[in-house]
Amino acid sequence: MTESNFSAQTLRYFDSNIETFTRDLSELIAIPSVRDISSCSPNAPFGLPIRNAFDFLINWAKREGFEVRDHDGYALDISHGEGSQEIGILHHVDVVEAGDLNAWLTPAFEMHQHGDDLLGRGVTDNKGPLMASLYILKMFKALDVTLDKKIRVIIGGAEETTWECVEHYFNHNPQPDYGFSPDGDFPIVNGEKGILYASLQREFPTHNGLGTCQIVSIESERDRTSTCYQLSIYLTGEKAAEVAATFETSATVTLANVAQSDNHQQKELYCVELSTPWEKSRNPHKVDNCMDQFVRHMRHVEGLDTNSRNLIDLLDACFSDSNDALKLGLAHQDNEMGSTTCCVSSINLNQHGYNLDFDFRFPKGLTIDQARTQLQYVSQQYGVRLIEHQYLPLSYLSPESELIQAMGKAYSEVTKMDAQCFSKGAASYARALNNGVAFGPTFPGDVTRVHEPNERLSLESLKRAITIYVKVLISL
């Protein structure tokens, strides 16, 4: 059978099995596999919902006659084929929370079809592509396709959070000879920037120069994957009303309450609520950040209390109006992978101190040791403590590699377009592979709304992606 004939047969197979595919995917979408630390157990390290999703996939694999292994609740693998070499396809079954349920057109954990699009949390990231990979194995088995390499679908449970899943998996299992993760974009994501999630923290001294305007508290959601899109600032003191008034054209300002001060006199407490469009923290250049607005208003305020002034000075000198980490002394540009990015994702302050979360991403040419050294220098300069939460090493694979050459050929044959390699700030399991990249499933122009309400997946795009994947798996 020629490769072109097999491509046509691939499409016929999926068209004839679309009802069972969407039924299986719908059942998987219905499992709200968000990490739940309250229900963790020895075989469910990420909680019961993710354990339930793993059990669904185990039952699916057994039903279809595939070899399946459960790796202590951290990951699964489902395999087909024979051969001394292996091709790994990496997916994840965990999803982010639904978010604002009122913003969804349909219930978040019910899959619905609107025209060509499937809607539901996880339908693109990453349950739809996962089910597509499993149906590729099912097709190979049904059509008795001879493969000279074993195909191993590896499924993790903590891609959206801590990545313990792939760490555990590859601590106990060999790397595949080739691999890819359908958790990115086409054509070929051959580079993913290094990622450092960190915080700067300061504990306040017992005595604070109160000044004429004091920031009593700052509240924002601690979501390290997003920009700082909401910020509530509480001000008090003689000049609090005057300072709050400067925000009135860009924020909601209210008199929160009247409280008793330490000397039993009444003091007014003003609440300033800032909001900006939500965006992923890897794309800080796309939107204004609440932190930037906050600093623009506060940098020239005279009479701030000592603790508040320390925070404003730190933000102004190191982060405000600087998306490329230039103010941190870490700006770097690579011809292939692009530039560094830096994004403040949350600011929180109370009577005890403050915490500033930020996301720093960097291309090749800058090392994590260089970044850590510079960040330690900055933290010492401003009297704050640097806390590192998670580090994901960058990944890069040469466009001349055998894997990328095979992918480029398959992509061009199906789409009739050149397969350009590019880099992203996003994190996929590709960076856990020694020889792998992120590859699809979405095409330029696809609207997916990943991590947002009304996440969606185009069935036509998915079928094209499946055709490309099949070509790659056969050709390697």
Coordinates of C-alpha atoms in Angstrom, one line a residue:
M1 CA 0.0 0.0 0.0
T2 CA 1.4 3.4 -0.9
E3 CA 1.7 6.1 1.7
S4 CA -0.9 8.3 -0.1
N5 CA -3.3 5.4 -0.2
F6 CA -2.7 4.9 3.5
S7 CA -3.4 8.5 4.3
A8 CA -6.8 8.2 2.6
Q9 CA -7.4 5.0 4.6
T10 CA -6.5 6.8 7.8
L11 CA -9.2 9.5 7.1
R12 CA -11.8 6.8 6.2
Y13 CA -11.0 5.0 9.4
F14 CA -11.5 8.0 11.6
D15 CA -14.6 9.1 9.7
S16 CA -16.2 5.7 10.2
N17 CA -15.2 5.7 13.9
I18 CA -16.0 9.3 14.7
E19 CA -19.0 8.4 16.9
T20 CA -17.0 6.0 19.1
F21 CA -14.1 8.5 19.2
T22 CA -16.4 11.4 20.4
R23 CA -18.2 9.1 22.9
D24 CA -14.8 8.1 24.4
L25 CA -13.6 11.6 24.5
S26 CA -16.8 12.9 26.0
E27 CA -16.5 10.4 28.8
L28 CA -12.9 11.5 29.5
I29 CA -13.9 15.2 29.4
A30 CA -16.6 14.5 32.0
I31 CA -14.0 13.6 34.5
P32 CA -12.9 17.0 36.1
S33 CA -9.3 15.9 36.4
V34 CA -8.0 19.0 38.2
R35 CA -5.3 18.4 40.8
D36 CA -6.9 18.0 44.3
I37 CA -4.5 17.7 47.1
S38 CA -7.3 17.0 49.6
S39 CA -7.9 13.6 48.1
C40 CA -4.3 12.5 47.6
S41 CA -3.3 8.9 48.5
P42 CA -0.4 6.6 47.8
N43 CA -1.7 5.5 44.3
A44 CA -3.3 8.9 43.6
P45 CA -0.5 11.5 44.3
F46 CA -2.4 14.2 42.4
G47 CA -5.9 13.5 43.9
L48 CA -8.9 11.4 43.1
P49 CA -10.1 13.2 40.0
I50 CA -6.8 12.6 38.1
R51 CA -6.8 9.0 39.5
N52 CA -10.3 8.5 38.0
A53 CA -9.1 9.8 34.6
F54 CA -6.2 7.3 34.8
D55 CA -8.6 4.5 35.6
F56 CA -10.8 5.4 32.7
L57 CA -7.8 5.1 30.3
I58 CA -6.7 1.8 31.9
N59 CA -10.1 0.4 31.3
W60 CA -10.1 1.8 27.7
A61 CA -6.7 0.2 27.0
K62 CA -7.7 -3.2 28.4
R63 CA -11.0 -3.1 26.4
E64 CA -9.1 -2.5 23.2
G65 CA -6.5 -5.1 23.9
F66 CA -3.4 -2.9 24.5
E67 CA -0.6 -3.3 26.9
V68 CA -1.0 -0.7 29.7
R69 CA 1.1 0.1 32.8
D70 CA 0.3 2.2 35.8
H71 CA 3.3 4.0 37.2
D72 CA 2.2 4.5 40.9
G73 CA -0.5 7.0 39.9
Y74 CA 2.0 9.4 38.5
A75 CA 1.7 8.3 34.8
L76 CA 0.5 5.6 32.5
D77 CA 1.8 4.2 29.3
I78 CA -0.2 2.4 26.6
S79 CA 1.9 0.6 23.9
H80 CA 1.5 -1.1 20.6
G81 CA 3.9 -2.7 18.1
E82 CA 7.3 -4.4 18.2
G83 CA 10.9 -3.4 17.6
S84 CA 14.1 -2.6 19.4
Q85 CA 13.4 1.1 19.1
E86 CA 10.5 3.1 20.5
I87 CA 8.6 6.3 19.6
G88 CA 7.1 8.1 22.5
I89 CA 4.0 10.3 22.3
L90 CA 3.6 12.3 25.4
H91 CA 0.3 13.6 26.7
H92 CA -1.3 14.7 30.0
V93 CA -4.7 14.0 31.5
D94 CA -4.8 16.7 34.0
V95 CA -6.6 20.0 33.2
V96 CA -6.8 23.5 34.6
E97 CA -9.8 24.6 36.5
A98 CA -12.9 25.7 34.6
G99 CA -12.7 29.3 35.8
D100 CA -15.8 31.5 35.5
L101 CA -18.6 29.0 34.9
N102 CA -20.9 31.8 33.8
A103 CA -18.6 32.6 30.9
W104 CA -19.0 29.1 29.4
L105 CA -21.5 28.6 26.6
T106 CA -22.0 25.0 27.8
P107 CA -21.1 23.2 31.0
A108 CA -17.3 23.1 31.2
F109 CA -17.0 19.3 31.9
E110 CA -19.6 18.3 29.3
M111 CA -18.4 18.0 25.8
H112 CA -20.6 19.6 23.2
Q113 CA -20.3 20.0 19.4
H114 CA -20.9 23.4 17.8
G115 CA -20.5 22.9 14.1
D116 CA -16.9 21.7 13.5
D117 CA -15.8 22.5 17.0
L118 CA -15.9 20.4 20.2
L119 CA -16.2 22.4 23.4
G120 CA -15.2 21.4 26.9
R121 CA -12.4 21.8 29.4
G122 CA -9.4 19.8 28.2
V123 CA -10.7 19.2 24.7
T124 CA -7.5 20.7 23.2
D125 CA -5.3 20.7 26.3
N126 CA -4.8 17.7 26.2
K127 CA -7.5 15.1 26.2
G128 CA -8.6 15.5 22.5
P129 CA -5.1 14.9 21.2
L130 CA -4.6 12.1 23.7
M131 CA -7.6 10.3 22.5
A132 CA -6.5 10.9 18.9
S133 CA -3.2 9.2 19.7
L134 CA -4.9 6.2 21.2
Y135 CA -7.2 5.9 18.2
I136 CA -4.1 5.9 16.0
L137 CA -2.9 2.8 17.9
K138 CA -6.4 1.4 17.5
M139 CA -6.3 2.0 13.8
F140 CA -2.8 0.4 13.4
K141 CA -4.1 -2.7 15.3
A142 CA -7.4 -2.9 13.3
L143 CA -5.6 -2.6 9.9
D144 CA -2.8 -4.9 11.0
V145 CA -0.2 -2.3 10.1
T146 CA 3.4 -3.6 10.4
L147 CA 5.6 -1.3 12.5
D148 CA 9.3 -1.7 13.1
K149 CA 9.2 0.4 16.2
K150 CA 7.1 0.2 19.3
I151 CA 4.8 3.2 19.9
R152 CA 4.5 4.2 23.6
V153 CA 1.8 6.7 24.5
I154 CA 2.9 8.2 27.8
I155 CA 0.3 10.0 29.9
G156 CA 1.2 12.2 32.8
G157 CA -1.0 13.6 35.6
A158 CA 0.7 16.9 36.6
E159 CA 1.7 18.8 33.5
E160 CA -0.4 21.8 34.5
T161 CA 1.2 21.9 38.0
T162 CA 4.5 20.4 39.2
W163 CA 5.7 18.0 36.5
E164 CA 6.4 15.3 39.1
C165 CA 4.6 12.8 36.8
V166 CA 7.3 12.8 34.0
E167 CA 10.1 13.1 36.6
H168 CA 8.8 10.0 38.3
Y169 CA 8.2 8.2 35.0
F170 CA 11.7 8.8 33.5
N171 CA 13.4 8.0 36.8
H172 CA 12.0 4.5 36.4
N173 CA 11.7 4.1 32.6
P174 CA 14.0 4.6 29.6
Q175 CA 13.7 7.5 27.2
P176 CA 12.1 6.6 23.9
D177 CA 14.5 6.8 20.9
Y178 CA 12.2 9.5 19.3
G179 CA 9.4 11.4 20.8
F180 CA 6.9 14.3 20.4
S181 CA 4.2 15.9 22.4
P182 CA 0.9 16.9 20.6
D183 CA 0.5 19.8 23.1
G184 CA 1.8 22.7 21.1
D185 CA 1.3 24.1 17.6
F186 CA 2.2 23.2 14.0
P187 CA 4.5 23.3 12.2
I188 CA 7.3 22.2 14.6
V189 CA 8.1 23.7 18.0
N190 CA 11.8 22.7 18.2
G191 CA 12.6 25.0 21.1
E192 CA 11.0 25.8 24.4
K193 CA 12.4 28.5 26.6
G194 CA 13.7 27.7 30.1
I195 CA 11.1 28.6 32.8
L196 CA 11.7 29.8 36.4
Y197 CA 8.7 30.4 38.7
A198 CA 9.9 32.4 41.7
S199 CA 9.0 34.9 44.4
L200 CA 10.6 37.8 46.1
Q201 CA 9.5 38.0 49.8
R202 CA 10.1 40.6 52.5
E203 CA 9.2 40.4 56.2
F204 CA 8.4 43.8 57.7
P205 CA 10.2 45.0 60.7
T206 CA 8.3 45.6 63.9
H207 CA 8.4 49.3 63.6
N208 CA 7.4 51.0 60.4
G209 CA 7.5 54.7 59.5
L210 CA 3.8 55.3 58.9
G211 CA 4.1 58.4 56.7
T212 CA 1.0 60.2 55.4
C213 CA -0.1 57.3 53.2
Q214 CA 0.1 53.7 54.1
I215 CA -0.6 50.6 52.0
V216 CA -2.4 48.4 54.5
S217 CA -2.8 45.4 52.2
I218 CA -2.6 44.2 48.6
E219 CA -4.6 41.3 47.4
S220 CA -4.3 39.3 44.1
E221 CA -4.8 35.8 43.0
R222 CA -1.6 33.7 43.1
D223 CA -1.8 32.1 39.6
R224 CA 1.8 31.8 38.4
T225 CA 0.6 31.0 34.8
S226 CA -1.1 34.3 34.2
T227 CA -0.4 38.0 34.2
C228 CA -1.4 40.0 37.3
Y229 CA -4.8 40.9 36.0
Q230 CA -6.6 41.8 39.2
L231 CA -5.2 43.9 42.1
S232 CA -6.9 45.2 45.2
I233 CA -5.0 47.9 47.1
Y234 CA -6.1 49.2 50.5
L235 CA -4.8 52.7 51.5
T236 CA -5.1 54.7 54.7
G237 CA -3.5 57.8 56.2
E238 CA -3.9 61.6 55.8
K239 CA -3.2 61.5 52.0
A240 CA -5.0 58.2 51.3
A241 CA -8.0 59.9 49.7
E242 CA -5.8 62.1 47.5
V243 CA -3.7 59.1 46.4
A244 CA -6.8 56.9 45.8
A245 CA -8.4 59.7 43.7
T246 CA -5.5 59.5 41.2
F247 CA -6.7 56.0 40.2
E248 CA -10.3 57.0 39.5
T249 CA -9.9 57.1 35.7
S250 CA -8.4 53.6 35.5
A251 CA -9.8 51.7 38.6
T252 CA -12.7 51.3 40.9
V253 CA -12.2 53.4 44.1
T254 CA -14.4 52.9 47.2
L255 CA -14.3 53.9 50.8
A256 CA -14.0 50.4 52.3
N257 CA -14.7 51.3 55.9
V258 CA -13.8 53.5 58.8
A259 CA -11.5 51.7 61.3
Q260 CA -10.0 52.6 64.7
S261 CA -6.3 53.5 64.6
D262 CA -3.8 52.6 67.3
N263 CA -4.5 55.8 69.2
H264 CA -8.3 55.2 69.0
Q265 CA -8.9 57.8 66.4
Q266 CA -11.0 56.9 63.3
K267 CA -9.2 56.4 60.0
E268 CA -10.6 56.0 56.5
L269 CA -9.6 52.9 54.4
Y270 CA -9.8 53.3 50.7
C271 CA -10.0 50.3 48.3
V272 CA -8.5 50.6 44.8
E273 CA -9.4 47.8 42.5
L274 CA -7.4 47.5 39.3
S275 CA -8.2 45.0 36.5
T276 CA -6.6 44.3 33.1
P277 CA -7.3 41.7 30.4
W278 CA -6.2 38.1 31.4
E279 CA -3.2 36.7 29.5
K280 CA -0.8 33.8 30.0
S281 CA 2.3 34.8 31.9
R282 CA 4.5 33.7 28.9
N283 CA 3.0 36.5 26.8
P284 CA 3.4 39.6 29.0
H285 CA 3.8 41.9 26.0
K286 CA 0.2 41.3 24.9
V287 CA -1.6 43.1 27.7
D288 CA -1.1 45.8 30.3
N289 CA -0.2 44.4 33.7
C290 CA -2.0 45.6 36.9
M291 CA 1.5 45.9 38.4
D292 CA 2.5 48.5 35.8
Q293 CA -0.6 50.6 36.4
F294 CA -0.1 50.4 40.2
V295 CA 3.6 51.5 39.9
R296 CA 2.8 54.4 37.5
H297 CA 0.4 55.9 40.1
M298 CA 2.5 55.2 43.2
R299 CA 6.1 55.8 42.1
H300 CA 5.9 59.6 42.8
V301 CA 3.7 59.5 45.9
E302 CA 5.4 61.4 48.7
G303 CA 5.0 60.4 52.3
L304 CA 4.6 56.6 51.8
D305 CA 5.3 54.4 54.8
T306 CA 8.7 52.8 54.7
N307 CA 7.4 49.3 53.9
S308 CA 5.3 50.4 51.0
R309 CA 8.1 52.5 49.6
N310 CA 10.4 49.5 49.6
L311 CA 7.9 47.5 47.5
I312 CA 7.2 50.3 45.1
D313 CA 10.9 51.0 44.6
L314 CA 11.6 47.3 43.9
L315 CA 8.7 47.0 41.4
D316 CA 9.7 50.3 39.7
A317 CA 13.4 49.4 39.4
C318 CA 13.2 45.8 38.4
F319 CA 9.8 45.0 36.8
S320 CA 7.6 47.8 35.7
D321 CA 7.2 48.5 32.0
S322 CA 9.8 45.9 31.3
N323 CA 8.7 42.6 29.7
D324 CA 12.1 41.4 28.6
A325 CA 13.9 41.3 32.0
L326 CA 16.1 44.2 31.1
K327 CA 15.5 45.9 34.4
L328 CA 16.5 42.7 36.2
G329 CA 19.8 42.7 34.2
L330 CA 18.8 39.5 32.5
A331 CA 17.7 40.6 29.0
H332 CA 19.0 38.2 26.3
Q333 CA 18.2 37.6 22.6
D334 CA 18.8 34.4 20.6
N335 CA 18.4 34.4 16.9
E336 CA 16.4 31.1 16.9
M337 CA 14.6 31.1 20.2
G338 CA 13.8 34.8 20.7
S339 CA 14.2 36.9 23.8
T340 CA 13.8 36.6 27.5
T341 CA 10.4 37.4 29.1
C342 CA 9.5 38.4 32.6
C343 CA 6.1 38.8 34.1
V344 CA 4.8 39.7 37.6
S345 CA 1.9 37.3 38.2
S346 CA 0.8 38.4 41.7
I347 CA 1.5 40.9 44.5
N348 CA 0.2 40.3 48.0
L349 CA 0.9 42.4 51.1
N350 CA -0.3 42.4 54.7
Q351 CA 1.0 43.7 58.1
H352 CA 3.6 41.0 58.2
G353 CA 5.3 41.5 54.8
Y354 CA 4.8 41.1 51.0
N355 CA 5.2 38.4 48.4
L356 CA 5.8 39.1 44.7
D357 CA 5.4 36.2 42.3
F358 CA 7.1 36.3 38.9
D359 CA 7.6 34.2 35.8
F360 CA 11.0 34.4 34.0
R361 CA 11.7 32.6 30.7
F362 CA 14.9 32.5 28.7
P363 CA 16.3 31.1 25.4
K364 CA 19.6 29.4 24.8
G365 CA 22.7 31.5 25.4
L366 CA 21.7 32.3 28.9
T367 CA 22.0 29.7 31.7
I368 CA 19.9 29.1 34.8
D369 CA 23.1 29.6 36.9
Q370 CA 23.6 33.0 35.4
A371 CA 19.9 33.9 36.1
R372 CA 20.1 32.6 39.7
T373 CA 23.3 34.6 40.4
Q374 CA 21.7 37.8 39.1
L375 CA 18.4 37.3 40.9
Q376 CA 20.3 36.7 44.2
Y377 CA 22.2 39.9 43.6
V378 CA 18.9 41.8 43.1
S379 CA 17.3 40.2 46.2
Q380 CA 20.3 41.3 48.3
Q381 CA 20.2 44.8 46.9
Y382 CA 16.6 45.3 48.0
G383 CA 16.6 43.3 51.2
V384 CA 14.2 40.6 50.0
R385 CA 14.4 36.8 49.9
L386 CA 14.4 34.9 46.6
I387 CA 12.2 31.8 46.7
E388 CA 12.4 29.4 43.7
H389 CA 9.2 27.4 43.2
Q390 CA 9.9 25.5 40.0
Y391 CA 12.5 25.4 37.2
L392 CA 11.9 23.7 33.8
P393 CA 15.0 23.5 31.7
L394 CA 14.9 24.8 28.1
S395 CA 14.7 22.3 25.3
Y396 CA 16.1 22.6 21.8
L397 CA 16.5 20.2 18.9
S398 CA 18.4 21.0 15.7
P399 CA 16.2 21.4 12.6
E400 CA 18.7 19.0 10.9
S401 CA 17.7 16.1 13.2
E402 CA 16.2 12.9 11.7
L403 CA 13.0 13.4 13.7
I404 CA 12.4 17.0 12.6
Q405 CA 13.2 16.1 9.0
A406 CA 10.5 13.4 9.1
M407 CA 8.0 15.7 10.7
G408 CA 8.7 18.5 8.1
K409 CA 8.2 16.1 5.2
A410 CA 4.9 14.8 6.7
Y411 CA 3.6 18.3 7.5
S412 CA 4.4 19.6 4.0
E413 CA 2.8 16.6 2.2
V414 CA -0.4 17.0 4.1
T415 CA -0.7 20.8 4.2
K416 CA 1.2 21.7 1.0
M417 CA 3.1 24.3 3.1
D418 CA 6.6 24.6 4.3
A419 CA 7.3 23.2 7.8
Q420 CA 9.0 26.0 9.7
C421 CA 10.6 25.4 13.0
F422 CA 10.0 27.9 15.8
S423 CA 10.4 28.4 19.5
K424 CA 7.8 29.1 22.2
G425 CA 7.8 30.2 25.8
A426 CA 5.2 27.5 26.6
A427 CA 5.9 24.3 28.4
S428 CA 5.1 20.9 27.0
Y429 CA 6.4 17.5 27.9
A430 CA 8.7 17.8 24.9
R431 CA 11.3 19.3 27.2
A432 CA 11.3 16.1 29.2
L433 CA 12.6 14.2 26.1
N434 CA 16.2 13.7 25.0
N435 CA 15.1 13.6 21.4
G436 CA 11.7 15.2 21.0
V437 CA 9.7 18.3 20.2
A438 CA 6.2 19.7 20.5
F439 CA 4.3 19.0 17.3
G440 CA 0.7 20.1 16.8
P441 CA -2.2 19.6 17.2
T442 CA -3.3 23.1 16.3
F443 CA -2.7 24.9 13.1
P444 CA -2.0 28.6 12.4
G445 CA -5.4 30.4 12.7
D446 CA -7.1 27.8 14.9
V447 CA -9.0 29.3 17.9
T448 CA -8.6 27.0 20.9
R449 CA -9.2 29.2 24.0
V450 CA -6.9 26.9 26.0
H451 CA -7.0 27.8 29.8
E452 CA -10.0 30.0 29.1
P453 CA -13.8 29.5 29.1
N454 CA -15.1 27.8 26.0
E455 CA -12.0 25.8 25.2
R456 CA -12.5 24.2 21.8
L457 CA -11.0 21.9 19.2
S458 CA -11.6 21.8 15.5
L459 CA -12.4 18.2 14.3
E460 CA -11.1 19.0 10.8
S461 CA -7.9 20.3 12.2
L462 CA -7.6 17.2 14.4
K463 CA -8.1 14.9 11.4
R464 CA -5.4 16.7 9.5
A465 CA -3.1 16.4 12.6
I466 CA -3.8 12.6 12.8
T467 CA -2.9 12.2 9.1
I468 CA 0.4 14.0 9.8
Y469 CA 1.1 11.9 12.9
V470 CA 0.5 8.7 11.1
K471 CA 2.9 9.6 8.3
V472 CA 5.6 10.4 10.9
L473 CA 5.1 7.2 12.9
I474 CA 5.3 5.1 9.7
S475 CA 8.3 6.9 8.2
L476 CA 10.6 6.9 11.3

